[in-house]
Short mmCIF file of C-alpha atoms in Angstrom, two decimals:
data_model
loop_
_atom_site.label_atom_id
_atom_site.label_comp_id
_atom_site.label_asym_id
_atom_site.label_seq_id
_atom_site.Cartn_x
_atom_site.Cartn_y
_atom_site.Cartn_z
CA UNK A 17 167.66 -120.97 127.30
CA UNK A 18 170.73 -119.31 129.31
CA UNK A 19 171.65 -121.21 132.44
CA UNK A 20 171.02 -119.86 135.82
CA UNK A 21 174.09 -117.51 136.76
CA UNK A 22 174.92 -116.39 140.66
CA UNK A 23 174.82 -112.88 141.29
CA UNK A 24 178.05 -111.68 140.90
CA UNK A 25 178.06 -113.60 137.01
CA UNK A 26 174.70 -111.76 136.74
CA UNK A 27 176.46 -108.74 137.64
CA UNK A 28 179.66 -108.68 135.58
CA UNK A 29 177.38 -109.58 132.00
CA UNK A 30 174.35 -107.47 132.67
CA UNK A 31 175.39 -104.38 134.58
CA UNK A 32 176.57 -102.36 132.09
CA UNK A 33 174.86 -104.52 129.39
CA UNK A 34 172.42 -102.44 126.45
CA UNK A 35 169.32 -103.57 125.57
CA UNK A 36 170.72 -105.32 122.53
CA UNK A 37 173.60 -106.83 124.39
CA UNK A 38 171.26 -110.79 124.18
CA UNK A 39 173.85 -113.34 124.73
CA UNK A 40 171.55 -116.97 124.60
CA UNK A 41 172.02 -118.15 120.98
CA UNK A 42 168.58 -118.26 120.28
CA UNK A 43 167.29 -115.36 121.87
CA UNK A 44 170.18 -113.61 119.83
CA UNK A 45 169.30 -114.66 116.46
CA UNK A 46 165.41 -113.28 117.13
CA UNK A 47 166.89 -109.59 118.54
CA UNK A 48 168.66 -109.68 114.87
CA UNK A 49 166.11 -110.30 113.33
CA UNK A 50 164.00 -107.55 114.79
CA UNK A 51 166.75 -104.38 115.87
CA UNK A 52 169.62 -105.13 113.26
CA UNK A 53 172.52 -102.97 114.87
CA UNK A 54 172.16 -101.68 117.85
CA UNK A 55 169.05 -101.34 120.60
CA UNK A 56 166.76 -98.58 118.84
CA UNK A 57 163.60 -98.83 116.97
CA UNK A 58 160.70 -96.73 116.41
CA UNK A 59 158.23 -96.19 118.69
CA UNK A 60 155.51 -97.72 118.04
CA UNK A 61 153.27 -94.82 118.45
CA UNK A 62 155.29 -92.87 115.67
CA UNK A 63 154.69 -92.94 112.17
CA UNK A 64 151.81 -93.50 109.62
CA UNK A 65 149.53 -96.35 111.26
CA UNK A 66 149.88 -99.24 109.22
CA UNK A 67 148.49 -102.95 109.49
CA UNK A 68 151.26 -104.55 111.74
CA UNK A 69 153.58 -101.75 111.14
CA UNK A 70 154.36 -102.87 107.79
CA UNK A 71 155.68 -100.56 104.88
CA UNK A 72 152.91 -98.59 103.14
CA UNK A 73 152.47 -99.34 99.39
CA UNK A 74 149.54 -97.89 98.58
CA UNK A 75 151.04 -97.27 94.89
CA UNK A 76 151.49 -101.45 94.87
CA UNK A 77 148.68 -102.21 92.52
CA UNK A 78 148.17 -103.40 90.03
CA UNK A 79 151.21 -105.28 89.95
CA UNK A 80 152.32 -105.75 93.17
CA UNK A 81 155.77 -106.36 92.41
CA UNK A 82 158.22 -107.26 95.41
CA UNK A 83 155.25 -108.39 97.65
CA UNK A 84 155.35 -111.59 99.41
CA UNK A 85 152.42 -111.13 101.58
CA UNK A 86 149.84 -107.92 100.78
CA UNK A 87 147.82 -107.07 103.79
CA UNK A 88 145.12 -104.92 102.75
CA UNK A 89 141.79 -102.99 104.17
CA UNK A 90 138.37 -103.73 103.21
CA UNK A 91 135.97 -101.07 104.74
CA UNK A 92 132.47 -102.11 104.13
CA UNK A 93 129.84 -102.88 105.75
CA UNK A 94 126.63 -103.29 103.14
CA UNK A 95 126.27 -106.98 103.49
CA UNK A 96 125.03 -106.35 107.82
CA UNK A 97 121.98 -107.85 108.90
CA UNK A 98 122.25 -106.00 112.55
CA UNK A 99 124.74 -103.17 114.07
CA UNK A 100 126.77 -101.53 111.21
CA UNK A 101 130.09 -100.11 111.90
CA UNK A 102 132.25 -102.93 110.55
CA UNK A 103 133.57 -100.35 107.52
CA UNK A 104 135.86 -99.26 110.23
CA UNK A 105 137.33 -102.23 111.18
CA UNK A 106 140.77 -101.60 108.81
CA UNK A 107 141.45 -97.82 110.66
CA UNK A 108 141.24 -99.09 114.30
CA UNK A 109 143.04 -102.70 113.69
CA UNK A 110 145.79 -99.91 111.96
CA UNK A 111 145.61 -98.12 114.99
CA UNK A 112 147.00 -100.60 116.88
CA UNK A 113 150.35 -99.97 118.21
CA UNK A 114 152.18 -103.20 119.57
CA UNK A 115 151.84 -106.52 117.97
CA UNK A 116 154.73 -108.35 116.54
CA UNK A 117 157.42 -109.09 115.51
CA UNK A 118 157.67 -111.91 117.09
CA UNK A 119 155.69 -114.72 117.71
CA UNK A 120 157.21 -116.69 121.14
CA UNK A 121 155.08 -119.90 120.32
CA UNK A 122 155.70 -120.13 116.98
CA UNK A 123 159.05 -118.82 117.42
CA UNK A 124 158.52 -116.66 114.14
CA UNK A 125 159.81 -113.24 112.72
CA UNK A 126 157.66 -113.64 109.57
CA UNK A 127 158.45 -109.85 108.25
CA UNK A 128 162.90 -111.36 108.54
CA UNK A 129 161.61 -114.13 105.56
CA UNK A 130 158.80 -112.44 104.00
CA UNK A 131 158.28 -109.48 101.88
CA UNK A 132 154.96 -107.80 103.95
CA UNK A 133 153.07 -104.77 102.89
CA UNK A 134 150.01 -102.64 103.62
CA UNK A 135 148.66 -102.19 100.04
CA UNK A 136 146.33 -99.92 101.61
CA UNK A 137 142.36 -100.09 101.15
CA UNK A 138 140.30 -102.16 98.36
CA UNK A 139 139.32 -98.64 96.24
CA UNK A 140 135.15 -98.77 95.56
CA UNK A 141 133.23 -97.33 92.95
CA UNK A 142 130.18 -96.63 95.36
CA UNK A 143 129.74 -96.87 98.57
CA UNK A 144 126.07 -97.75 98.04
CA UNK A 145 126.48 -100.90 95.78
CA UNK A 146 126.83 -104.21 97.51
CA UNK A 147 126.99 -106.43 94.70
CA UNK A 148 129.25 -103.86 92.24
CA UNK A 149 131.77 -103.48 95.95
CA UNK A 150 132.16 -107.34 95.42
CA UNK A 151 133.78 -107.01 91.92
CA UNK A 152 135.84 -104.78 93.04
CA UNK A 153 137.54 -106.64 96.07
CA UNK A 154 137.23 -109.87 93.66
CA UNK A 155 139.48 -107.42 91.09
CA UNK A 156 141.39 -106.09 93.41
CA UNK A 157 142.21 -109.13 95.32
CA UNK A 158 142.64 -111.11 92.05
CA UNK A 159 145.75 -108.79 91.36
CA UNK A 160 147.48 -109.77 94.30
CA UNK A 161 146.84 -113.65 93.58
CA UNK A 162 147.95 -113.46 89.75
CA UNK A 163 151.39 -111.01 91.27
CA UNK A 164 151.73 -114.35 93.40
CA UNK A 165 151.30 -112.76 96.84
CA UNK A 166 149.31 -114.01 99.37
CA UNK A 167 146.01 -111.73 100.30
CA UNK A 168 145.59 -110.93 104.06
CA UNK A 169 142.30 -108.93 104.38
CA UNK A 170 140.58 -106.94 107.48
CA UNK A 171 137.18 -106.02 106.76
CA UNK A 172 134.72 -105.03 106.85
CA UNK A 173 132.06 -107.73 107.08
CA UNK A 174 131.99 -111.45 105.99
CA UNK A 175 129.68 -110.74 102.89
CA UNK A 176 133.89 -109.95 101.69
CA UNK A 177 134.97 -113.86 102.30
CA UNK A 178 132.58 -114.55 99.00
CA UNK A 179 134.45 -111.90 96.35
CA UNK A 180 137.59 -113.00 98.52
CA UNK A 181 137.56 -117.03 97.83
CA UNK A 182 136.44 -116.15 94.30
CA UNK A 183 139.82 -114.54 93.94
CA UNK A 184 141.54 -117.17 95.78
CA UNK A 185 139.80 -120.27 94.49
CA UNK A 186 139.30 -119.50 91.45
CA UNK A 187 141.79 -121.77 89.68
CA UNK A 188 141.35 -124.58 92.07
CA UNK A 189 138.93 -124.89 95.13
CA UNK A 190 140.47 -124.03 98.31
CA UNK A 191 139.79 -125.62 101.87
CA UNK A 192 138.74 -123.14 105.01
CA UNK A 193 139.35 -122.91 108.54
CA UNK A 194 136.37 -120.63 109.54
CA UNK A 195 136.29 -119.86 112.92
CA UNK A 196 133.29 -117.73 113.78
CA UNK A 197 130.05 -117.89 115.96
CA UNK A 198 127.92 -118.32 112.66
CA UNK A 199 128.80 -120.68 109.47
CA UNK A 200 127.34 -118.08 107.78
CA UNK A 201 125.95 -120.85 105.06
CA UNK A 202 122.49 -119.05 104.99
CA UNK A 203 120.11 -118.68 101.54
CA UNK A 204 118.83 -114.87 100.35
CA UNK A 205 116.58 -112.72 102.49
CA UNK A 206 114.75 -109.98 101.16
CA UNK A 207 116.38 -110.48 97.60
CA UNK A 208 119.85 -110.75 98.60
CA UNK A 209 121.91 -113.49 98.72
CA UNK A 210 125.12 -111.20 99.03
CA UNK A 211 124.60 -110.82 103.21
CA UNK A 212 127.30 -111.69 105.21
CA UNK A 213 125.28 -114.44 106.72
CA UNK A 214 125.95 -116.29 103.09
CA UNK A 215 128.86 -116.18 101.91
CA UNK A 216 130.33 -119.66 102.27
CA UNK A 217 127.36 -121.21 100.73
CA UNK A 218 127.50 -119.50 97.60
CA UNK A 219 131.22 -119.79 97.77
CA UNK A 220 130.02 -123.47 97.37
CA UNK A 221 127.70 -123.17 94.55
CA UNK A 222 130.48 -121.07 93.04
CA UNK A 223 133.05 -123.85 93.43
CA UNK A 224 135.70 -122.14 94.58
CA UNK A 225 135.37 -123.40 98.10
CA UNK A 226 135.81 -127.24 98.97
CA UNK A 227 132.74 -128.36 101.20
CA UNK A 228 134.68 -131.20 102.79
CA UNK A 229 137.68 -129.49 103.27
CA UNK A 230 135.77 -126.79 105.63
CA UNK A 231 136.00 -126.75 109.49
CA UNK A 232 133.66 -124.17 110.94
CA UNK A 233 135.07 -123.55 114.85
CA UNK A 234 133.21 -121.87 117.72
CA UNK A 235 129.11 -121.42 116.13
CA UNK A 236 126.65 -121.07 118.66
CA UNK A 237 123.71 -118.74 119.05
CA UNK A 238 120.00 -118.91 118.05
CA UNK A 239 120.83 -118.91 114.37
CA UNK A 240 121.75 -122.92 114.19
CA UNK A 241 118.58 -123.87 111.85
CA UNK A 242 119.98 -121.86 109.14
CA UNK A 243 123.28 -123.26 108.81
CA UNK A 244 121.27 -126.78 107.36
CA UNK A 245 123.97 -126.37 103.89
CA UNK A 246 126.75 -126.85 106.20
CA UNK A 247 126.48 -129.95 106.95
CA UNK A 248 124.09 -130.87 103.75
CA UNK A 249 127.61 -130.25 101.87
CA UNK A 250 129.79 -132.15 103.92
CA UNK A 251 131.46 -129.28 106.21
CA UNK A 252 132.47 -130.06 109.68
CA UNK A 253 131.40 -127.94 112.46
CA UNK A 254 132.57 -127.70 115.87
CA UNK A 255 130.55 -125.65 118.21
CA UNK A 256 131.98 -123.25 120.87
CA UNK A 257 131.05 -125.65 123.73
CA UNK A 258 132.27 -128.44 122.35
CA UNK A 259 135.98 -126.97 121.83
CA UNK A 260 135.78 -126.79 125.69
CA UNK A 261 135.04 -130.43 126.17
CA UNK A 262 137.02 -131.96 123.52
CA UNK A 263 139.73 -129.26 124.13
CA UNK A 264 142.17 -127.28 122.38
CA UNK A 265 144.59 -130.57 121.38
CA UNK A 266 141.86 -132.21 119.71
CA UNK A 267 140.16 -129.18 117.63
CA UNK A 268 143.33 -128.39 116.09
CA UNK A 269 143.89 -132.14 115.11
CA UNK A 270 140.60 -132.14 113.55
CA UNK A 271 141.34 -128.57 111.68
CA UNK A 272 144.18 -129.58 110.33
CA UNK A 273 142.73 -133.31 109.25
CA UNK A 274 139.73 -131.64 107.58
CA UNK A 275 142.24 -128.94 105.73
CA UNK A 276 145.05 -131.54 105.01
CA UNK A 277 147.48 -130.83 102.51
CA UNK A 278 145.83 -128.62 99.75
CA UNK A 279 145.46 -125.00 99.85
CA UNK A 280 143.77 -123.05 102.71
CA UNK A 281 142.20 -120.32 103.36
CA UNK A 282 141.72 -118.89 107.33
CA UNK A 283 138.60 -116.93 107.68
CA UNK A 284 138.66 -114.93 111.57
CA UNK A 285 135.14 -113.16 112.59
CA UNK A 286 136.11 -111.97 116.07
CA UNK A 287 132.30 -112.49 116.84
CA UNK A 288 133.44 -116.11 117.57
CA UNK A 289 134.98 -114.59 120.75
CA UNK A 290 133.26 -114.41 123.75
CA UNK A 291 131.62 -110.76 124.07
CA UNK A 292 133.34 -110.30 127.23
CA UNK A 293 137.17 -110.37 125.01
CA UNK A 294 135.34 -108.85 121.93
CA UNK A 295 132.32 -106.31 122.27
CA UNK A 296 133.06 -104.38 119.13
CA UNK A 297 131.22 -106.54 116.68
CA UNK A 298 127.99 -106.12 115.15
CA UNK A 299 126.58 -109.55 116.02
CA UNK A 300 127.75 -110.77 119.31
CA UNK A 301 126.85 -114.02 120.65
CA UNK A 302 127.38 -114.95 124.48
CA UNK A 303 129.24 -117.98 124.99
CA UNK A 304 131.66 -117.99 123.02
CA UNK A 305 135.49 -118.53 122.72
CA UNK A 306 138.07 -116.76 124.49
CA UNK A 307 141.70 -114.91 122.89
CA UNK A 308 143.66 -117.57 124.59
CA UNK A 309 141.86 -120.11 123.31
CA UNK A 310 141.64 -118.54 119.56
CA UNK A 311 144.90 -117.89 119.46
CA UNK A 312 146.08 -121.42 120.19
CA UNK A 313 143.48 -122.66 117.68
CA UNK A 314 145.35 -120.45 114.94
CA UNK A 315 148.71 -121.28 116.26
CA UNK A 316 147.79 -125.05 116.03
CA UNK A 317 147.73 -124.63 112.06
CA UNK A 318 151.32 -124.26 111.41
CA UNK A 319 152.72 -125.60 108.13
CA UNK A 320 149.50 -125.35 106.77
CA UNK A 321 149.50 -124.75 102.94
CA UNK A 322 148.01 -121.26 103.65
CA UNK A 323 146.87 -119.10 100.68
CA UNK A 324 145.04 -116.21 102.03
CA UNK A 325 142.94 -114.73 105.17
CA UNK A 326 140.99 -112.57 106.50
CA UNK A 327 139.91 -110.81 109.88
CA UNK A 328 136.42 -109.54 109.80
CA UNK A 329 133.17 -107.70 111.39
CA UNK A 330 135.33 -105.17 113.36
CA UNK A 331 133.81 -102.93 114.53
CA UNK A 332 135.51 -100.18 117.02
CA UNK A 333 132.68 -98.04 118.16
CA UNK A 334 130.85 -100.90 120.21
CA UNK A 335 134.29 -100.93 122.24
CA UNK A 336 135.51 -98.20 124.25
CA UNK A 337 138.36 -100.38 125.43
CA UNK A 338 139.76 -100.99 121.68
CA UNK A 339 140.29 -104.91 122.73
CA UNK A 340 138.77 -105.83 119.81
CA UNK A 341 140.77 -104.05 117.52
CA UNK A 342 143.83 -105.00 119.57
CA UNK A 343 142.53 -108.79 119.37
CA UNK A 344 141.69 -108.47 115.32
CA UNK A 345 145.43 -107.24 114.91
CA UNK A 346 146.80 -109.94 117.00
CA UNK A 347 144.74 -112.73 114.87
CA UNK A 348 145.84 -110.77 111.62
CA UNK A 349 149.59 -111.39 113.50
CA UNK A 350 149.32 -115.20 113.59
CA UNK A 351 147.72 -115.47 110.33
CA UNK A 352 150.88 -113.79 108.90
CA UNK A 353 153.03 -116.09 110.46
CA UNK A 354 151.17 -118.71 109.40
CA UNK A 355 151.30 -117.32 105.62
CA UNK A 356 155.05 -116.57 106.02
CA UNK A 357 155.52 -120.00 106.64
CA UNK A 358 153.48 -121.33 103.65
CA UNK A 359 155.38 -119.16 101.37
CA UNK A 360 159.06 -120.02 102.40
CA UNK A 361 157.36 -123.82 101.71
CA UNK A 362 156.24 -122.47 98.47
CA UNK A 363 159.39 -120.85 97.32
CA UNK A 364 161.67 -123.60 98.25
CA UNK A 365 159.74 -126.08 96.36
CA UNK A 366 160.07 -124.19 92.52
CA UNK A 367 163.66 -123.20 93.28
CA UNK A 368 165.82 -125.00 91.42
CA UNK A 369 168.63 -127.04 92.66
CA UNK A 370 171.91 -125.70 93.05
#
């Protein structure tokens, strides 16, 4: 950090200083980073909306050559059991105008290390077909994995983290940090077992999701008798009161523990926040978790083996304030840096030595 100057020092640097005239070292190498030469970037209300501003490649798939890191759009919203609306999640989180690039706790420019793109939206053959909408983000997402990117979704709601950890997990079960006011572990009901209050059980029964290396942050609510396969399949869970008393240190310690060293998948339903930071959901639950606290959750994660995400149950039209969507794009923000990280791990370890 600079040292404290007296005013006429303060005077003689900064007076006729430019926005990109950043003299601390470290502060420096960040404004690099972000402007290049000089002190001008676009506004960030110009342009084609994009998820975090990234480039647009909607013409990325199949192949998804040059892609790091594919953030992508899943707008559907079949698998609800109360208030619809989650389909457009993707549009307003692309709406959002100012998040990133830089991360001050984490200290991270993950778009100066990482090759990031909005591949655009998972294409559907209906709009009617729940199941048939799960092959095709399974497909879809599948591309990305085998083009070795990582997949960042926004949905959409969590019936997509099933089709999602089959793509992820399906070479190799994956661990999950889940944090969520539901474990969403629930059977079939009314025929369907596709719901997004399922899809980590049959992600289970599936095998592409690890049971013990699960951690399930911030459930609460009058659903708790039908998460009973949670914990019947060895998954930890942490309720949203008990992240208050045992506090932020300890959860983190205890996500990271469960999740250890093998691959990870993050799994965001902003209904784990309270209602009062995050209205625009379609199952809120009182009680619950606020940004602050979600975000230093998240950040607590770093160098994680992380091999995928998602940000779910978005949806704008139960918030005229847009905090939600600004929220869900901030979470999407520190899951990226949290990917970005993974993947310079990643790469370093099959280059060869010099």
């Amino acid at each position: 950090m600079p040292g404290i100057l007296r005013l006429e020092e303060l005077r003689a640097r900064y007076g006729n200083a430019s926005g990109a005239d950043i003299f601390d070292p470290e502060f420096r190498k960040v404004a690099d980073q972000v402007f290049g030469e000089g002190d001008s970037r676009q506004a960030p209300y110009c342009g084609v909306p994009t998820l975090l501003k990234a480039p647009l490649r909607q013409d990325a798939a199949p192949r998804f050559t040059d892609i790091d890191v594919a953030l992508l759009g899943i707008p559907l919203d079949l698998g609800v059991t109360n208030r619809p609306g989650a389909r457009f999640g993707p549009r307003a989180v692309r709406n959002v105008e100012r998040v990133g690039p830089y991360d001050h706790v984490l200290r991270a420019v993950p778009t100066a290390h990482v090759r990031v793109a909005d591949v655009g939206d998972v294409p559907f053959r209906s709009r009617f077909d729940l199941a048939r909408s799960h092959e095709d983000i399974e497909r879809y997402v599948r591309s990305v994995v085998d083009a070795g990117a990582v997949p960042l979704s926004v949905g959409g709601d969590h019936s997509i983290g099933l089709p999602l950890l089959r793509a992820v997990g399906r070479d190799r079960p994956v661990g999950m940090i889940h944090i969520d006011a539901h474990c969403d572990t629930s059977g079939s009901f009314e025929g369907c077992k596709f719901h997004h209050g399922g899809p980590f059980r049959q992600a289970v029964l599936d095998g592409v999701l690890d049971p013990r290396r699960t951690i399930q942050i911030g459930i609460r609510g009058n659903s708790e008798y039908l998460w009973e396969f949670s914990y019947a399949s060895g998954m930890t869970v942490i309720h949203a009161e008990e992240v208050e008393e045992l506090g932020i240190k300890h959860v983190i310690e205890r996500a990271r523990a469960v999740a250890g060293d093998g691959p990870t998948y993050v799994s965001f339903d902003v209904d784990a926040l309270d209602p009062a930071f995050a209205s625009g959901t379609g199952t809120p639950e009182v009680g619950g978790l606020s940004s602050a606290q979600a975000l230093g959750i998240l950040r607590g994660l770093s160098g994680l083996d992380i091999v995928g995400g998602d940000v779910v149950e978005v949806a704008p039209q139960y918030d005229p304030t847009t905090n939600t969507a600004q929220i869900a794009a901030q979470v999407l923000f520190e899951i990226l840096c949290l990917a970005a990280e993974a993947t310079r791990v990643r790469v370093r370890q099959i280059e060869p030595p010099r």
